[in-house]
PDB file of C-alpha atoms in Angstrom:
ATOM      1  CA  MET A  48      84.483  94.343 114.349  1.00 33.00           C
ATOM      2  CA  LEU A  49      82.847  97.188 113.274  1.00 44.00           C
ATOM      3  CA  ARG A  50      80.034  96.921 110.034  1.00 52.00           C
ATOM      4  CA  PRO A  51      80.302 100.280 108.174  1.00 57.00           C
ATOM      5  CA  ASP A  52      76.338 100.867 106.742  1.00 80.00           C
ATOM      6  CA  ASN A  53      75.012 101.033 103.635  1.00 86.00           C
ATOM      7  CA  ILE A  54      75.212 105.414 103.963  1.00 88.00           C
ATOM      8  CA  SER A  55      79.440 105.019 105.031  1.00 87.00           C
ATOM      9  CA  ARG A  56      79.727 102.737 102.529  1.00 90.00           C
ATOM     10  CA  ASN A  57      78.546 104.952  99.593  1.00 93.00           C
ATOM     11  CA  TYR A  58      80.144 107.947 101.774  1.00 94.00           C
ATOM     12  CA  ALA A  59      83.739 106.092 101.460  1.00 92.00           C
ATOM     13  CA  ALA A  60      83.053 105.346  97.730  1.00 95.00           C
ATOM     14  CA  ILE A  61      83.992 108.265  96.156  1.00 96.00           C
ATOM     15  CA  LEU A  62      86.934 109.119  98.642  1.00 94.00           C
ATOM     16  CA  PRO A  63      89.822 107.455  96.177  1.00 94.00           C
ATOM     17  CA  THR A  64      88.123 110.004  93.633  1.00 95.00           C
ATOM     18  CA  LEU A  65      88.270 112.905  96.187  1.00 94.00           C
ATOM     19  CA  ARG A  66      91.964 112.033  96.292  1.00 92.00           C
ATOM     20  CA  ALA A  67      93.024 112.087  93.101  1.00 93.00           C
ATOM     21  CA  LEU A  68      91.087 115.653  92.576  1.00 94.00           C
ATOM     22  CA  GLY A  69      94.423 116.420  95.206  1.00 91.00           C
ATOM     23  CA  TYR A  70      92.567 116.454  98.648  1.00 91.00           C
ATOM     24  CA  ALA A  71      93.604 114.517 101.854  1.00 90.00           C
ATOM     25  CA  CYS A  72      90.226 112.855 103.018  1.00 91.00           C
ATOM     26  CA  THR A  73      89.215 110.857 106.242  1.00 90.00           C
ATOM     27  CA  LEU A  74      85.814 108.991 107.178  1.00 89.00           C
ATOM     28  CA  THR A  75      85.054 108.312 110.424  1.00 88.00           C
ATOM     29  CA  GLY A  76      82.159 107.305 112.944  1.00 83.00           C
ATOM     30  CA  SER A  77      79.834 109.667 114.771  1.00 76.00           C
ATOM     31  CA  ILE A  78      78.407 109.114 117.862  1.00 71.00           C
ATOM     32  CA  GLY A  79      76.126 112.182 117.733  1.00 73.00           C
ATOM     33  CA  ASP A  80      73.553 112.734 115.383  1.00 72.00           C
ATOM     34  CA  GLN A  81      75.238 112.144 112.115  1.00 77.00           C
ATOM     35  CA  VAL A  82      76.424 108.611 110.707  1.00 84.00           C
ATOM     36  CA  CYS A  83      79.584 109.687 109.335  1.00 87.00           C
ATOM     37  CA  ILE A  84      82.737 112.669 109.244  1.00 89.00           C
ATOM     38  CA  LEU A  85      84.173 112.838 106.166  1.00 91.00           C
ATOM     39  CA  ASN A  86      87.386 115.213 107.127  1.00 91.00           C
ATOM     40  CA  ILE A  87      88.579 116.390 103.937  1.00 91.00           C
ATOM     41  CA  GLY A  88      91.709 118.698 103.299  1.00 86.00           C
ATOM     42  CA  ARG A  89      91.316 122.493 102.320  1.00 85.00           C
ATOM     43  CA  ALA A  90      87.686 122.370 103.123  1.00 88.00           C
ATOM     44  CA  ALA A  91      85.021 122.281 105.705  1.00 89.00           C
ATOM     45  CA  SER A  92      84.418 118.730 107.831  1.00 92.00           C
ATOM     46  CA  VAL A  93      81.395 116.913 105.925  1.00 94.00           C
ATOM     47  CA  ASP A  94      78.589 115.840 108.513  1.00 93.00           C
ATOM     48  CA  VAL A  95      76.979 113.005 107.154  1.00 93.00           C
ATOM     49  CA  LEU A  96      73.044 112.220 108.283  1.00 91.00           C
ATOM     50  CA  ASN A  97      71.037 109.676 108.597  1.00 87.00           C
ATOM     51  CA  ASP A  98      69.213 109.987 105.972  1.00 90.00           C
ATOM     52  CA  GLY A  99      72.239 110.102 103.645  1.00 91.00           C
ATOM     53  CA  SER A 100      72.197 113.427 103.289  1.00 94.00           C
ATOM     54  CA  TRP A 101      75.319 116.135 104.661  1.00 95.00           C
ATOM     55  CA  ILE A 102      75.798 119.206 105.710  1.00 95.00           C
ATOM     56  CA  ARG A 103      79.343 120.452 105.059  1.00 95.00           C
ATOM     57  CA  ARG A 104      80.375 123.217 108.057  1.00 93.00           C
ATOM     58  CA  ASP A 105      80.039 126.344 106.182  1.00 95.00           C
ATOM     59  CA  GLY A 106      77.310 125.870 104.985  1.00 94.00           C
ATOM     60  CA  PHE A 107      76.952 123.817 101.872  1.00 96.00           C
ATOM     61  CA  HIS A 108      74.345 120.663 101.503  1.00 97.00           C
ATOM     62  CA  GLY A 109      73.601 118.094  99.395  1.00 97.00           C
ATOM     63  CA  ASP A 110      71.234 114.879  99.138  1.00 97.00           C
ATOM     64  CA  GLY A 111      74.097 112.456  98.735  1.00 96.00           C
ATOM     65  CA  PRO A 112      77.505 111.698  97.722  1.00 96.00           C
ATOM     66  CA  ASP A 113      77.150 112.580  94.335  1.00 96.00           C
ATOM     67  CA  ASP A 114      75.932 115.949  94.866  1.00 97.00           C
ATOM     68  CA  LEU A 115      79.140 115.879  97.283  1.00 97.00           C
ATOM     69  CA  LEU A 116      81.554 115.223  94.301  1.00 96.00           C
ATOM     70  CA  ASP A 117      79.623 117.726  92.370  1.00 96.00           C
ATOM     71  CA  LEU A 118      80.936 120.526  94.797  1.00 96.00           C
ATOM     72  CA  MET A 119      84.498 119.760  95.225  1.00 96.00           C
ATOM     73  CA  ARG A 120      84.975 119.116  91.614  1.00 96.00           C
ATOM     74  CA  ARG A 121      83.996 122.955  90.894  1.00 95.00           C
ATOM     75  CA  GLU A 122      85.891 124.012  93.898  1.00 95.00           C
ATOM     76  CA  ARG A 123      89.280 122.078  92.611  1.00 96.00           C
ATOM     77  CA  GLY A 124      88.225 124.096  89.268  1.00 96.00           C
ATOM     78  CA  ASP A 125      87.823 127.590  91.062  1.00 96.00           C
ATOM     79  CA  GLU A 126      90.964 126.765  92.505  1.00 97.00           C
ATOM     80  CA  ILE A 127      93.284 125.878  89.184  1.00 97.00           C
ATOM     81  CA  GLY A 128      91.884 128.780  88.197  1.00 97.00           C
ATOM     82  CA  ARG A 129      93.524 131.272  90.776  1.00 97.00           C
ATOM     83  CA  HIS A 130      96.560 128.832  90.308  1.00 97.00           C
ATOM     84  CA  LEU A 131      96.707 130.380  86.629  1.00 97.00           C
ATOM     85  CA  SER A 132      95.643 133.638  87.502  1.00 98.00           C
ATOM     86  CA  ARG A 133      97.948 134.104  89.413  1.00 97.00           C
ATOM     87  CA  MET A 134     100.722 131.625  88.042  1.00 96.00           C
ATOM     88  CA  ASP A 135     101.493 129.852  91.393  1.00 97.00           C
ATOM     89  CA  VAL A 136     104.104 127.010  90.028  1.00 96.00           C
ATOM     90  CA  ARG A 137     103.951 125.126  92.702  1.00 96.00           C
ATOM     91  CA  ALA A 138     100.539 125.132  92.994  1.00 97.00           C
ATOM     92  CA  LEU A 139      99.936 124.411  89.486  1.00 97.00           C
ATOM     93  CA  ALA A 140     102.766 121.558  89.530  1.00 97.00           C
ATOM     94  CA  LEU A 141     100.586 119.891  91.799  1.00 96.00           C
ATOM     95  CA  ASP A 142      97.614 120.573  89.705  1.00 96.00           C
ATOM     96  CA  ALA A 143      98.889 119.357  87.079  1.00 96.00           C
ATOM     97  CA  LEU A 144     100.182 115.916  88.532  1.00 95.00           C
ATOM     98  CA  ASN A 145      96.763 115.382  89.740  1.00 95.00           C
ATOM     99  CA  ALA A 146      95.114 115.833  86.394  1.00 95.00           C
ATOM    100  CA  GLN A 147      98.245 113.142  84.747  1.00 93.00           C
ATOM    101  CA  GLY A 148      96.317 111.201  87.832  1.00 92.00           C
ATOM    102  CA  GLU A 149      99.488 111.159  89.940  1.00 91.00           C
ATOM    103  CA  ASP A 150      99.140 110.436  93.448  1.00 88.00           C
ATOM    104  CA  ALA A 151     100.255 113.535  94.301  1.00 91.00           C
ATOM    105  CA  ALA A 152      98.763 115.363  98.392  1.00 91.00           C
ATOM    106  CA  SER A 153     101.074 118.281  98.043  1.00 93.00           C
ATOM    107  CA  VAL A 154     104.570 119.720  96.366  1.00 96.00           C
ATOM    108  CA  ARG A 155     107.166 120.554  98.642  1.00 96.00           C
ATOM    109  CA  SER A 156     109.077 122.580  96.033  1.00 96.00           C
ATOM    110  CA  VAL A 157     109.735 122.859  91.948  1.00 97.00           C
ATOM    111  CA  ARG A 158     111.999 123.455  89.706  1.00 96.00           C
ATOM    112  CA  VAL A 159     111.621 125.278  86.187  1.00 95.00           C
ATOM    113  CA  LEU A 160     114.300 123.567  83.751  1.00 95.00           C
ATOM    114  CA  ASP A 161     115.515 124.832  80.656  1.00 95.00           C
ATOM    115  CA  ASP A 162     113.290 123.184  78.552  1.00 95.00           C
ATOM    116  CA  GLY A 163     109.763 124.419  80.405  1.00 94.00           C
ATOM    117  CA  ALA A 164     109.011 121.424  82.084  1.00 95.00           C
ATOM    118  CA  LEU A 165     109.286 120.689  85.870  1.00 95.00           C
ATOM    119  CA  GLU A 166     110.197 118.551  88.336  1.00 96.00           C
ATOM    120  CA  ALA A 167     108.509 118.632  91.142  1.00 96.00           C
ATOM    121  CA  GLU A 168     109.392 116.902  94.978  1.00 97.00           C
ATOM    122  CA  ALA A 169     105.845 116.010  95.637  1.00 96.00           C
ATOM    123  CA  PHE A 170     104.597 113.807  98.263  1.00 94.00           C
ATOM    124  CA  THR A 171     101.734 111.301  97.572  1.00 91.00           C
ATOM    125  CA  HIS A 172      98.288 110.447  99.476  1.00 87.00           C
ATOM    126  CA  ASP A 173     101.139 108.484 102.016  1.00 89.00           C
ATOM    127  CA  GLY A 174     103.530 110.783 102.741  1.00 90.00           C
ATOM    128  CA  ARG A 175     106.018 108.917 100.559  1.00 94.00           C
ATOM    129  CA  PRO A 176     107.901 111.767  99.196  1.00 96.00           C
ATOM    130  CA  ARG A 177     109.607 111.601  95.636  1.00 94.00           C
ATOM    131  CA  THR A 178     110.563 113.195  92.317  1.00 96.00           C
ATOM    132  CA  VAL A 179     108.322 114.001  89.621  1.00 94.00           C
ATOM    133  CA  HIS A 180     108.671 115.388  85.876  1.00 93.00           C
ATOM    134  CA  VAL A 181     106.206 117.217  84.768  1.00 92.00           C
ATOM    135  CA  GLY A 182     106.021 118.367  81.201  1.00 90.00           C
ATOM    136  CA  ASP A 183     106.824 121.115  79.594  1.00 89.00           C
ATOM    137  CA  ASP A 184     102.769 121.745  78.774  1.00 94.00           C
ATOM    138  CA  TRP A 185     102.028 122.259  82.668  1.00 95.00           C
ATOM    139  CA  VAL A 186      99.969 124.933  82.256  1.00 96.00           C
ATOM    140  CA  ALA A 187      97.687 123.590  78.974  1.00 96.00           C
ATOM    141  CA  VAL A 188      97.227 120.166  81.014  1.00 96.00           C
ATOM    142  CA  CYS A 189      95.739 122.353  83.776  1.00 97.00           C
ATOM    143  CA  ARG A 190      93.502 124.781  81.929  1.00 97.00           C
ATOM    144  CA  ARG A 191      92.269 121.941  80.059  1.00 96.00           C
ATOM    145  CA  TRP A 192      91.560 120.059  83.785  1.00 95.00           C
ATOM    146  CA  ARG A 193      89.993 122.697  84.883  1.00 96.00           C
ATOM    147  CA  ALA A 194      87.652 123.007  82.061  1.00 95.00           C
ATOM    148  CA  THR A 195      87.064 119.178  82.525  1.00 94.00           C
ATOM    149  CA  LEU A 196      86.260 119.807  86.472  1.00 94.00           C
ATOM    150  CA  ILE A 197      83.974 123.056  85.835  1.00 88.00           C
ATOM    151  CA  CYS A 198      81.753 121.595  82.783  1.00 84.00           C
ATOM    152  CA  GLN A 199      80.931 118.108  85.342  1.00 73.00           C
TER     153      GLN A 199
END
């Protein structure tokens, strides 16, 4: 039986928060110089080093899991900003679901209802499809969540 070390445990502790941000992520062991590898959907893989620091394969680096979480929050806020500027309804539906605490990893389709609300066919992180109603204030929800993420 594998027993994770403290460094791996510290990075495993941020996985629920990353998933709440809408990222699909996995933490795997490594036989190289790193302790483990964190694969985060829509972002470069992260090598966690023996001293607890990390290096993302696109060049970003930090001292610990909190630094990585801060980076991912900022990037998620920037991503929401791009969705808002393009008014990408499908992406904004996912953003609004994540902002409301829904377990949504992706949105396959979205329909704008007569009252301005959205009906989205979303997939949870474990791959289950479900139809979810997003209220008519979905743009405001996304703007508030973006402001929260950027200010943290």
